[in-house]
CSV table of C-alpha atoms in Angstrom, one decimal:
chain,number,residue,atom,x,y,z
A,1,MET,CA,-12.6,-68.9,-24.1
A,2,THR,CA,-15.0,-71.5,-25.5
A,3,ALA,CA,-14.7,-75.3,-24.3
A,4,THR,CA,-14.2,-76.8,-27.5
A,5,ALA,CA,-11.3,-76.9,-29.6
A,6,MET,CA,-11.7,-78.7,-33.0
A,7,ALA,CA,-8.5,-80.8,-33.5
A,8,GLU,CA,-9.9,-83.1,-35.7
A,9,PRO,CA,-9.7,-83.1,-39.4
A,10,MET,CA,-12.7,-82.7,-41.2
A,11,SER,CA,-14.5,-85.4,-43.1
A,12,LEU,CA,-14.2,-85.9,-46.4
A,13,LYS,CA,-17.8,-84.8,-47.4
A,14,LEU,CA,-16.8,-81.7,-45.2
A,15,LEU,CA,-13.7,-81.1,-47.7
A,16,GLU,CA,-16.2,-81.4,-50.3
A,17,VAL,CA,-19.0,-78.9,-49.0
A,18,ARG,CA,-15.9,-76.5,-48.3
A,19,GLU,CA,-14.5,-77.0,-51.9
A,20,ARG,CA,-18.3,-76.3,-53.1
A,21,ALA,CA,-18.5,-73.1,-51.2
A,22,LYS,CA,-15.1,-71.8,-52.1
A,23,ARG,CA,-15.9,-72.3,-56.1
A,24,ASP,CA,-19.2,-70.7,-55.7
A,25,PRO,CA,-19.7,-67.7,-53.0
A,26,HIS,CA,-23.4,-67.6,-53.5
A,27,LYS,CA,-24.3,-71.2,-53.7
A,28,ARG,CA,-27.5,-72.6,-51.3
A,29,PHE,CA,-26.8,-75.7,-49.8
A,30,MET,CA,-30.0,-77.8,-49.3
A,31,SER,CA,-28.9,-80.9,-47.6
A,32,LEU,CA,-26.3,-80.4,-44.6
A,33,ALA,CA,-27.8,-82.7,-41.5
A,34,HIS,CA,-27.3,-85.7,-42.7
A,35,LEU,CA,-23.5,-84.8,-42.4
A,36,ILE,CA,-24.0,-84.9,-38.4
A,37,ASP,CA,-23.3,-88.6,-38.3
A,38,GLU,CA,-21.5,-90.8,-34.8
A,39,ALA,CA,-18.6,-89.6,-36.5
A,40,ALA,CA,-19.2,-86.1,-36.3
A,41,LEU,CA,-20.4,-86.5,-32.8
A,42,LYS,CA,-17.3,-88.2,-31.9
A,43,ARG,CA,-15.0,-85.3,-32.7
A,44,ALA,CA,-17.2,-83.3,-31.0
A,45,TYR,CA,-16.7,-85.3,-28.0
A,46,ASP,CA,-12.7,-85.4,-28.5
A,47,GLY,CA,-13.0,-81.4,-28.8
A,48,VAL,CA,-14.3,-80.9,-25.4
A,49,ARG,CA,-12.0,-79.8,-23.0
A,50,LYS,CA,-11.4,-82.6,-20.1
A,51,ASP,CA,-11.5,-79.6,-17.8
A,52,ALA,CA,-14.7,-78.1,-19.5
A,53,ALA,CA,-17.0,-76.7,-16.3
A,54,VAL,CA,-19.9,-79.0,-16.2
A,55,GLY,CA,-23.5,-77.7,-16.9
A,56,VAL,CA,-26.7,-78.2,-15.1
A,57,ASP,CA,-26.7,-82.0,-15.3
A,58,GLY,CA,-23.5,-81.9,-13.5
A,59,ILE,CA,-21.7,-84.9,-16.3
A,60,THR,CA,-18.3,-84.4,-16.5
A,61,LYS,CA,-16.4,-85.8,-19.9
A,62,GLU,CA,-15.0,-88.3,-18.1
A,63,GLN,CA,-18.4,-89.6,-17.0
A,64,TYR,CA,-19.9,-89.3,-20.1
A,65,GLY,CA,-17.3,-91.0,-21.8
A,66,GLN,CA,-18.4,-94.5,-20.8
A,67,ASP,CA,-20.3,-96.4,-22.6
A,68,LEU,CA,-19.7,-93.6,-25.4
A,69,ASP,CA,-20.8,-95.9,-28.4
A,70,VAL,CA,-24.0,-96.4,-26.9
A,71,LYS,CA,-24.9,-92.7,-25.8
A,72,LEU,CA,-23.8,-90.9,-29.2
A,73,ARG,CA,-26.0,-93.3,-30.6
A,74,GLY,CA,-28.7,-92.5,-29.2
A,75,LEU,CA,-27.8,-89.1,-29.3
A,76,HIS,CA,-28.2,-89.3,-33.3
A,77,GLN,CA,-31.5,-91.1,-32.8
A,78,ARG,CA,-32.6,-88.3,-31.3
A,79,LEU,CA,-31.2,-86.0,-33.4
A,80,ARG,CA,-32.7,-87.6,-37.1
A,81,SER,CA,-36.4,-88.2,-34.6
A,82,LYS,CA,-36.1,-84.6,-33.6
A,83,THR,CA,-36.9,-85.4,-30.1
A,84,TRP,CA,-33.4,-83.2,-28.9
A,85,ARG,CA,-33.9,-80.7,-26.7
A,86,HIS,CA,-31.1,-78.4,-25.7
A,87,GLN,CA,-31.2,-78.2,-21.6
A,88,PRO,CA,-31.1,-74.8,-19.6
A,89,ILE,CA,-27.9,-73.2,-19.1
A,90,ARG,CA,-25.8,-72.3,-16.2
A,91,ARG,CA,-24.6,-68.9,-15.6
A,92,VAL,CA,-21.6,-67.7,-13.9
A,93,HIS,CA,-20.2,-64.1,-13.3
A,94,ILE,CA,-16.8,-63.7,-14.4
A,95,PRO,CA,-14.7,-60.2,-12.4
A,96,LYS,CA,-13.9,-57.8,-15.4
A,97,GLU,CA,-12.5,-54.6,-15.0
A,98,GLN,CA,-13.7,-51.6,-13.1
A,99,GLY,CA,-16.0,-53.7,-11.4
A,100,LYS,CA,-18.1,-54.8,-14.0
A,101,THR,CA,-19.0,-58.5,-14.5
A,102,ARG,CA,-19.2,-60.9,-17.5
A,103,PRO,CA,-22.0,-63.1,-18.0
A,104,ILE,CA,-20.8,-66.8,-19.5
A,105,GLY,CA,-23.2,-69.5,-20.0
A,106,ILE,CA,-22.1,-73.1,-19.5
A,107,SER,CA,-23.3,-75.4,-21.1
A,108,SER,CA,-24.2,-79.3,-20.4
A,109,PHE,CA,-21.6,-81.9,-21.9
A,110,GLU,CA,-24.2,-83.1,-24.6
A,111,ASP,CA,-25.8,-79.7,-25.8
A,112,LYS,CA,-21.5,-79.2,-25.9
A,113,VAL,CA,-21.2,-82.1,-28.1
A,114,VAL,CA,-24.2,-80.9,-30.7
A,115,GLN,CA,-23.1,-77.2,-30.7
A,116,GLY,CA,-19.8,-78.3,-31.9
A,117,ALA,CA,-21.0,-80.8,-34.5
A,118,VAL,CA,-23.1,-78.0,-36.0
A,119,ARG,CA,-20.4,-75.5,-35.4
A,120,GLU,CA,-18.4,-78.1,-38.0
A,121,VAL,CA,-21.1,-78.2,-40.6
A,122,LEU,CA,-21.4,-74.4,-40.7
A,123,GLU,CA,-17.7,-73.5,-40.3
A,124,ALA,CA,-17.2,-75.8,-44.1
A,125,VAL,CA,-20.0,-73.5,-45.2
A,126,TYR,CA,-18.8,-70.0,-44.2
A,127,GLU,CA,-15.1,-69.9,-43.6
A,128,PRO,CA,-14.2,-70.1,-47.4
A,129,VAL,CA,-16.6,-66.8,-48.0
A,130,PHE,CA,-15.4,-65.0,-45.1
A,131,LEU,CA,-13.3,-61.9,-45.7
A,132,ASP,CA,-9.5,-61.4,-44.6
A,133,VAL,CA,-9.8,-58.7,-42.6
A,134,SER,CA,-11.7,-61.1,-39.8
A,135,PHE,CA,-9.5,-62.6,-37.9
A,136,GLY,CA,-11.8,-63.5,-34.3
A,137,PHE,CA,-12.5,-67.1,-33.8
A,138,ARG,CA,-11.6,-68.6,-36.9
A,139,ARG,CA,-9.2,-71.5,-37.8
A,140,GLY,CA,-5.6,-70.4,-38.2
A,141,ARG,CA,-6.1,-67.0,-37.4
A,142,SER,CA,-5.5,-65.0,-33.9
A,143,ALA,CA,-5.2,-61.5,-33.0
A,144,HIS,CA,-1.6,-61.7,-33.6
A,145,ASP,CA,-2.5,-62.4,-37.1
A,146,ALA,CA,-4.7,-59.1,-36.8
A,147,LEU,CA,-1.6,-56.9,-34.9
A,148,ARG,CA,0.4,-57.8,-38.1
A,149,ALA,CA,-2.1,-57.1,-40.9
A,150,LEU,CA,-3.1,-53.7,-39.0
A,151,ASN,CA,1.1,-53.3,-38.7
A,152,ARG,CA,1.9,-53.9,-42.6
A,153,VAL,CA,-0.3,-51.0,-43.3
A,154,LEU,CA,0.9,-48.5,-41.0
A,155,HIS,CA,4.5,-49.5,-42.0
A,156,ARG,CA,3.5,-48.4,-45.9
A,157,GLY,CA,2.4,-45.2,-44.5
A,158,GLU,CA,-1.6,-45.5,-45.7
A,159,VAL,CA,-2.8,-44.7,-42.8
A,160,SER,CA,-2.8,-41.3,-40.9
A,161,TRP,CA,-6.3,-41.4,-38.7
A,162,ILE,CA,-7.5,-44.3,-36.8
A,163,LEU,CA,-11.3,-45.4,-36.4
A,164,GLU,CA,-11.2,-47.7,-32.9
A,165,ALA,CA,-14.8,-49.2,-31.8
A,166,ASP,CA,-16.1,-51.8,-29.5
A,167,ILE,CA,-19.8,-53.1,-29.1
A,168,VAL,CA,-20.5,-53.5,-25.8
A,169,SER,CA,-22.4,-56.7,-25.2
A,170,PHE,CA,-22.2,-57.8,-28.6
A,171,PHE,CA,-23.5,-61.6,-28.2
A,172,ASP,CA,-26.3,-60.3,-25.9
A,173,SER,CA,-27.6,-58.3,-28.5
A,174,ILE,CA,-27.9,-60.0,-31.3
A,175,ASP,CA,-31.1,-59.8,-33.0
A,176,ARG,CA,-32.0,-63.7,-33.8
A,177,ARG,CA,-34.5,-62.9,-36.4
A,178,MET,CA,-32.6,-61.1,-38.5
A,179,LEU,CA,-29.4,-63.7,-37.8
A,180,MET,CA,-31.7,-66.4,-38.8
A,181,GLU,CA,-32.2,-64.8,-42.1
A,182,MET,CA,-28.7,-64.1,-42.4
A,183,LEU,CA,-28.2,-67.9,-42.3
A,184,ARG,CA,-31.1,-69.0,-44.7
A,185,GLU,CA,-28.9,-67.1,-47.5
A,186,ARG,CA,-26.4,-69.7,-47.6
A,187,VAL,CA,-28.2,-72.6,-45.6
A,188,ALA,CA,-31.7,-74.5,-47.1
A,189,ASP,CA,-31.2,-77.0,-45.2
A,190,GLY,CA,-34.7,-76.8,-42.5
A,191,SER,CA,-32.9,-79.3,-39.8
A,192,LEU,CA,-29.8,-78.2,-39.4
A,193,LEU,CA,-31.8,-74.7,-38.9
A,194,ARG,CA,-33.7,-76.2,-36.6
A,195,LEU,CA,-30.8,-77.5,-34.6
A,196,VAL,CA,-29.4,-73.9,-34.5
A,197,GLY,CA,-32.5,-72.6,-33.7
A,198,LYS,CA,-32.7,-74.9,-30.7
A,199,CYS,CA,-29.3,-74.1,-29.6
A,200,LEU,CA,-30.5,-69.8,-29.4
A,201,HIS,CA,-33.9,-70.1,-27.9
A,202,VAL,CA,-32.7,-71.6,-24.6
A,203,GLY,CA,-32.8,-71.3,-20.9
A,204,ILE,CA,-31.0,-69.8,-18.6
A,205,LEU,CA,-30.2,-70.6,-15.2
A,206,ASP,CA,-28.7,-67.6,-12.8
A,207,GLY,CA,-28.5,-69.0,-9.4
A,208,GLU,CA,-32.0,-70.0,-8.6
A,209,GLU,CA,-33.8,-67.4,-11.1
A,210,TYR,CA,-34.9,-69.0,-14.7
A,211,SER,CA,-35.1,-66.7,-17.6
A,212,GLU,CA,-35.6,-67.2,-21.2
A,213,PRO,CA,-34.0,-63.8,-23.2
A,214,GLU,CA,-35.6,-63.2,-26.5
A,215,GLY,CA,-32.6,-61.7,-28.0
A,216,GLY,CA,-28.6,-62.5,-28.4
A,217,THR,CA,-26.5,-65.7,-28.5
A,218,VAL,CA,-25.2,-67.4,-24.9
A,219,GLN,CA,-21.5,-66.2,-24.7
A,220,GLY,CA,-19.6,-69.5,-23.6
A,221,SER,CA,-21.4,-71.6,-26.0
A,222,SER,CA,-19.6,-72.8,-28.9
A,223,LEU,CA,-21.0,-72.3,-31.7
A,224,SER,CA,-21.9,-68.5,-30.6
A,225,PRO,CA,-18.5,-67.0,-32.1
A,226,LEU,CA,-19.0,-68.4,-35.2
A,227,LEU,CA,-22.5,-67.0,-35.7
A,228,GLY,CA,-21.2,-63.7,-34.3
A,229,ASN,CA,-19.2,-63.7,-37.1
A,230,VAL,CA,-22.0,-64.6,-40.0
A,231,TYR,CA,-23.4,-61.5,-38.2
A,232,LEU,CA,-20.8,-59.3,-38.5
A,233,HIS,CA,-20.0,-60.6,-41.6
A,234,HIS,CA,-23.2,-59.2,-43.4
A,235,VAL,CA,-23.1,-56.0,-41.0
A,236,LEU,CA,-20.3,-54.7,-41.3
A,237,ASP,CA,-17.4,-56.3,-43.6
A,238,LEU,CA,-19.6,-56.6,-46.8
A,239,TRP,CA,-20.8,-53.3,-46.3
A,240,PHE,CA,-17.5,-51.5,-45.8
A,241,GLU,CA,-15.7,-53.5,-48.8
A,242,ARG,CA,-19.2,-52.8,-51.0
A,243,GLU,CA,-20.4,-49.3,-50.0
A,244,VAL,CA,-17.4,-47.4,-47.9
A,245,LEU,CA,-14.8,-48.0,-49.6
A,246,PRO,CA,-15.7,-47.2,-52.8
A,247,ARG,CA,-16.6,-43.9,-51.6
A,248,MET,CA,-13.8,-43.2,-50.1
A,249,ARG,CA,-11.1,-40.3,-51.2
A,250,GLY,CA,-8.6,-41.7,-49.8
A,251,LYS,CA,-7.1,-45.5,-48.8
A,252,ALA,CA,-9.0,-46.8,-45.8
A,253,HIS,CA,-7.8,-50.4,-44.3
A,254,LEU,CA,-10.7,-52.5,-41.8
A,255,VAL,CA,-9.1,-55.1,-39.3
A,256,ARG,CA,-11.7,-57.0,-37.0
A,257,TYR,CA,-11.2,-59.2,-34.1
A,258,ALA,CA,-14.6,-60.8,-33.0
A,259,ASP,CA,-16.3,-57.6,-31.8
A,260,ASP,CA,-13.4,-55.1,-31.8
A,261,LEU,CA,-12.5,-53.1,-34.9
A,262,VAL,CA,-10.0,-50.7,-36.2
A,263,ILE,CA,-10.5,-48.5,-39.4
A,264,GLY,CA,-7.6,-47.1,-40.4
A,265,PHE,CA,-8.2,-43.8,-43.2
A,266,GLU,CA,-5.6,-42.0,-45.2
A,267,ARG,CA,-7.6,-38.6,-45.0
A,268,GLU,CA,-9.7,-37.3,-42.0
A,269,ASP,CA,-12.7,-36.2,-43.8
A,270,ASP,CA,-13.3,-40.2,-44.7
A,271,ALA,CA,-12.7,-41.0,-41.1
A,272,LYS,CA,-15.5,-38.4,-40.1
A,273,ARG,CA,-17.9,-39.8,-42.9
A,274,VAL,CA,-17.4,-43.5,-41.8
A,275,MET,CA,-18.2,-42.6,-37.9
A,276,ALA,CA,-21.3,-40.5,-38.6
A,277,VAL,CA,-22.9,-43.7,-40.9
A,278,ILE,CA,-21.8,-46.5,-38.1
A,279,GLY,CA,-23.8,-46.1,-36.0
A,280,ARG,CA,-26.7,-45.8,-38.3
A,281,ARG,CA,-25.8,-48.8,-39.8
A,282,PHE,CA,-26.1,-50.8,-36.6
A,283,LYS,CA,-29.3,-49.9,-36.0
A,284,ARG,CA,-30.7,-51.4,-39.2
A,285,PHE,CA,-29.9,-54.1,-37.9
A,286,GLY,CA,-31.1,-54.1,-34.6
A,287,PRO,CA,-31.9,-51.8,-32.0
A,288,CYS,CA,-30.0,-52.9,-28.9
A,289,LEU,CA,-26.7,-52.2,-31.4
A,290,GLY,CA,-27.6,-48.2,-32.2
A,291,ARG,CA,-27.6,-47.2,-28.6
A,292,GLY,CA,-24.3,-46.2,-28.1
A,293,HIS,CA,-22.6,-49.4,-28.0
A,294,ILE,CA,-19.7,-48.1,-30.3
A,295,VAL,CA,-17.3,-46.8,-27.8
A,296,ALA,CA,-14.3,-45.0,-28.5
A,297,SER,CA,-11.2,-45.8,-26.6
A,298,SER,CA,-9.0,-42.6,-27.7
A,299,PRO,CA,-8.1,-40.4,-24.2
A,300,SER,CA,-9.6,-37.1,-25.8
A,301,GLY,CA,-13.1,-38.7,-26.0
A,302,SER,CA,-12.9,-37.9,-29.7
A,303,ARG,CA,-13.9,-41.3,-31.5
A,304,TYR,CA,-11.1,-41.4,-34.4
A,305,ARG,CA,-8.0,-39.4,-33.7
A,306,ARG,CA,-4.4,-39.0,-35.5
A,307,LEU,CA,-1.9,-41.6,-35.8
A,308,THR,CA,1.4,-40.5,-35.1
A,309,ARG,CA,3.7,-43.0,-36.6
A,310,PHE,CA,7.1,-44.3,-36.0
A,311,PRO,CA,7.9,-41.9,-32.4
A,312,SER,CA,11.6,-43.3,-32.6
A,313,THR,CA,14.3,-41.8,-35.0
A,314,ARG,CA,15.1,-45.2,-36.0
A,315,ARG,CA,12.5,-46.5,-37.2
A,316,ALA,CA,11.7,-43.0,-38.7
A,317,LEU,CA,14.6,-43.7,-40.6
A,318,LEU,CA,14.0,-46.9,-41.8
A,319,ASP,CA,10.2,-46.5,-42.9
A,320,ARG,CA,11.6,-43.6,-45.1
A,321,GLY,CA,15.0,-45.7,-46.9
A,322,THR,CA,15.0,-49.2,-46.9
A,323,LYS,CA,11.6,-51.6,-45.8
A,324,ARG,CA,11.8,-53.7,-42.7
A,325,TYR,CA,11.2,-56.7,-44.7
A,326,LEU,CA,13.9,-55.9,-47.5
A,327,LEU,CA,16.5,-55.1,-44.7
A,328,PRO,CA,17.8,-58.8,-44.5
A,329,SER,CA,18.6,-59.1,-48.1
A,330,CYS,CA,20.2,-55.5,-48.1
A,331,GLN,CA,22.4,-56.7,-45.3
A,332,CYS,CA,23.0,-59.8,-47.3
A,333,ARG,CA,24.1,-57.8,-50.8
A,334,ALA,CA,26.1,-55.6,-48.7
A,335,TYR,CA,28.1,-58.0,-47.2
A,336,SER,CA,28.4,-59.9,-50.3
A,337,TRP,CA,30.0,-56.3,-52.0
A,338,PHE,CA,32.5,-56.3,-48.8
A,339,SER,CA,33.3,-59.8,-49.1
A,340,SER,CA,34.5,-59.2,-53.1
A,341,HIS,CA,36.4,-56.3,-52.7
A,342,ARG,CA,38.4,-57.2,-49.5
A,343,LEU,CA,41.4,-59.2,-51.3
A,344,VAL,CA,41.8,-56.2,-53.8
A,345,PRO,CA,45.2,-55.1,-53.8
A,346,SER,CA,45.9,-51.9,-51.8
A,347,ARG,CA,47.6,-49.3,-53.9
A,348,ARG,CA,49.3,-47.6,-51.3
A,349,PRO,CA,49.7,-50.1,-48.3
A,350,PRO,CA,51.6,-48.2,-45.4
A,351,PRO,CA,55.1,-49.2,-44.6
A,352,GLY,CA,56.1,-51.3,-42.5
A,353,LEU,CA,52.9,-53.6,-42.5
A,354,PRO,CA,52.9,-57.3,-43.7
A,355,LEU,CA,50.8,-58.1,-46.5
A,356,ARG,CA,49.0,-60.6,-44.5
A,357,PRO,CA,46.8,-59.6,-41.6
A,358,GLY,CA,48.2,-60.7,-38.2
A,359,PRO,CA,49.7,-58.7,-36.0
A,360,THR,CA,47.0,-56.1,-36.7
A,361,TRP,CA,43.5,-57.8,-35.4
A,362,ARG,CA,45.5,-60.1,-33.2
A,363,SER,CA,47.1,-57.5,-31.1
A,364,ARG,CA,43.6,-56.0,-30.6
A,365,GLY,CA,42.0,-59.3,-29.7
A,366,GLN,CA,39.4,-59.3,-32.1
A,367,ARG,CA,38.5,-62.1,-34.6
A,368,PRO,CA,39.9,-62.6,-38.5
A,369,PRO,CA,37.5,-60.2,-40.3
A,370,TRP,CA,36.1,-63.6,-42.6
A,371,THR,CA,34.9,-65.2,-39.7
A,372,ARG,CA,32.6,-62.0,-38.3
A,373,SER,CA,28.7,-62.4,-38.7
A,374,PRO,CA,27.4,-61.4,-42.3
A,375,LEU,CA,25.1,-59.0,-40.7
A,376,LEU,CA,26.5,-55.3,-40.6
A,377,PRO,CA,28.4,-54.3,-38.0
A,378,ARG,CA,27.3,-50.9,-36.0
A,379,ARG,CA,30.2,-49.2,-37.1
A,380,MET,CA,30.2,-49.4,-40.8
A,381,PHE,CA,33.4,-47.5,-41.3
A,382,PRO,CA,36.7,-48.4,-38.4
A,383,ARG,CA,38.3,-45.2,-37.6
A,384,ARG,CA,41.4,-43.9,-39.8
A,385,PRO,CA,44.4,-45.5,-38.1
A,386,ALA,CA,46.7,-42.4,-36.1
A,387,PRO,CA,49.3,-40.5,-37.9
A,388,SER,CA,51.6,-42.6,-35.6
A,389,ASP,CA,50.5,-45.4,-36.6
A,390,ARG,CA,50.7,-45.1,-39.9
A,391,ALA,CA,54.7,-43.9,-40.0
A,392,THR,CA,55.5,-46.8,-37.6
A,393,GLY,CA,53.4,-49.3,-39.4
A,394,THR,CA,51.7,-51.0,-36.4
A,395,GLY,CA,47.9,-50.7,-35.4
A,396,GLY,CA,45.6,-49.3,-37.6
A,397,SER,CA,42.6,-50.7,-39.4
A,398,PHE,CA,42.0,-53.7,-41.4
A,399,TRP,CA,40.3,-51.4,-43.8
A,400,TRP,CA,43.1,-49.0,-44.5
A,401,TRP,CA,45.7,-52.4,-44.5
A,402,MET,CA,43.2,-53.5,-47.1
A,403,GLY,CA,43.7,-49.8,-49.0
A,404,ARG,CA,41.2,-47.3,-49.4
A,405,PRO,CA,40.4,-47.5,-53.5
A,406,SER,CA,38.6,-51.2,-52.0
A,407,ALA,CA,36.9,-49.7,-48.7
A,408,PRO,CA,33.4,-49.1,-49.6
A,409,THR,CA,32.4,-45.6,-49.9
A,410,SER,CA,29.2,-43.8,-48.4
A,411,ARG,CA,27.9,-43.8,-52.3
A,412,ALA,CA,28.6,-47.7,-53.1
A,413,PHE,CA,27.3,-48.7,-49.5
A,414,ARG,CA,23.7,-46.7,-50.6
A,415,SER,CA,23.9,-48.4,-54.2
A,416,ALA,CA,24.2,-51.8,-52.5
A,417,ALA,CA,21.7,-50.9,-49.6
A,418,ARG,CA,18.9,-50.2,-52.2
A,419,CYS,CA,16.7,-53.0,-53.1
């Protein structure tokens, strides 16, 4: 989790940059650093959590908020004069599964403010060009949206084979030089790129040990998730759309959440071909990504597996018949058919039954049929009355009292439920 959450709306200039980036996906922006003004720094300050962990300086948000206007003005002057320096990052280790730990970098509070302002500008440039297959660390998208997208593909029956992969230590394995080259394709402002470089090339303080790694981005920084999306946008998303999909014999779908990806295939041979080349693809963009960092989650050890859809009988029948998203409208149509036909005069009313439904449903302790739920009941066709009930004119069911010609048949129900 990052320490910032951009809750404030963007400025009008950033909205204009976003619209220009949406109109022209290949446009290069020459001047963007001027957008990091005091108002942008104030929005970044408001986005930092109050309970965020402190960095090497030990300053909290409450302490930095004293004389905030003076501090933000001084910070803006240092950014304009290019004298701002990123302080070392304090590293902590969070326990994971199987006895492993996850290294998290914690920046100082002032560095968090600068990272938030830079991220806001880069989001305006890259958010309109990101593909719909990416769901991680994006505004208005979550892991639930990724699951819904994958669920829609499964219910349409377009996927029979699944390839699951996870890039181990992704943020620590990013090639900084290639990342900066990817940023230069859209951003030609040297001042903004210099700020990004200062956020990347920073020392790490792990206890009493100080180090300066040559690759990767700090996991825990508010700028790292966006830089990771930019990196995988060029390495994986565009490559899959432009190079992989045209060569597939069947249908294929990619769903990616940060560094976790799932690719669904209609044919087994397509899954084998992609698995054979995806490792070489990552190896081209850095030696750290091509050394077994793509792992499989299949229990059998294979990196692709046959997908068994709809293990329950009810879900399988729903998929073969009425689609799930069409089921409510089908229920409403069937109920409308019942409502319009229940008042048709009976051709053969059983002797002794009244013309109005009174004792039948009241004696059974039921509600009147016209006040029941519009959803279809579990028992669509109630039982026929016993011969003794028909002879004496007592008991029986409501549909039998209405008459057999007006009761829905199986063929009429199938025609009403077919959407």
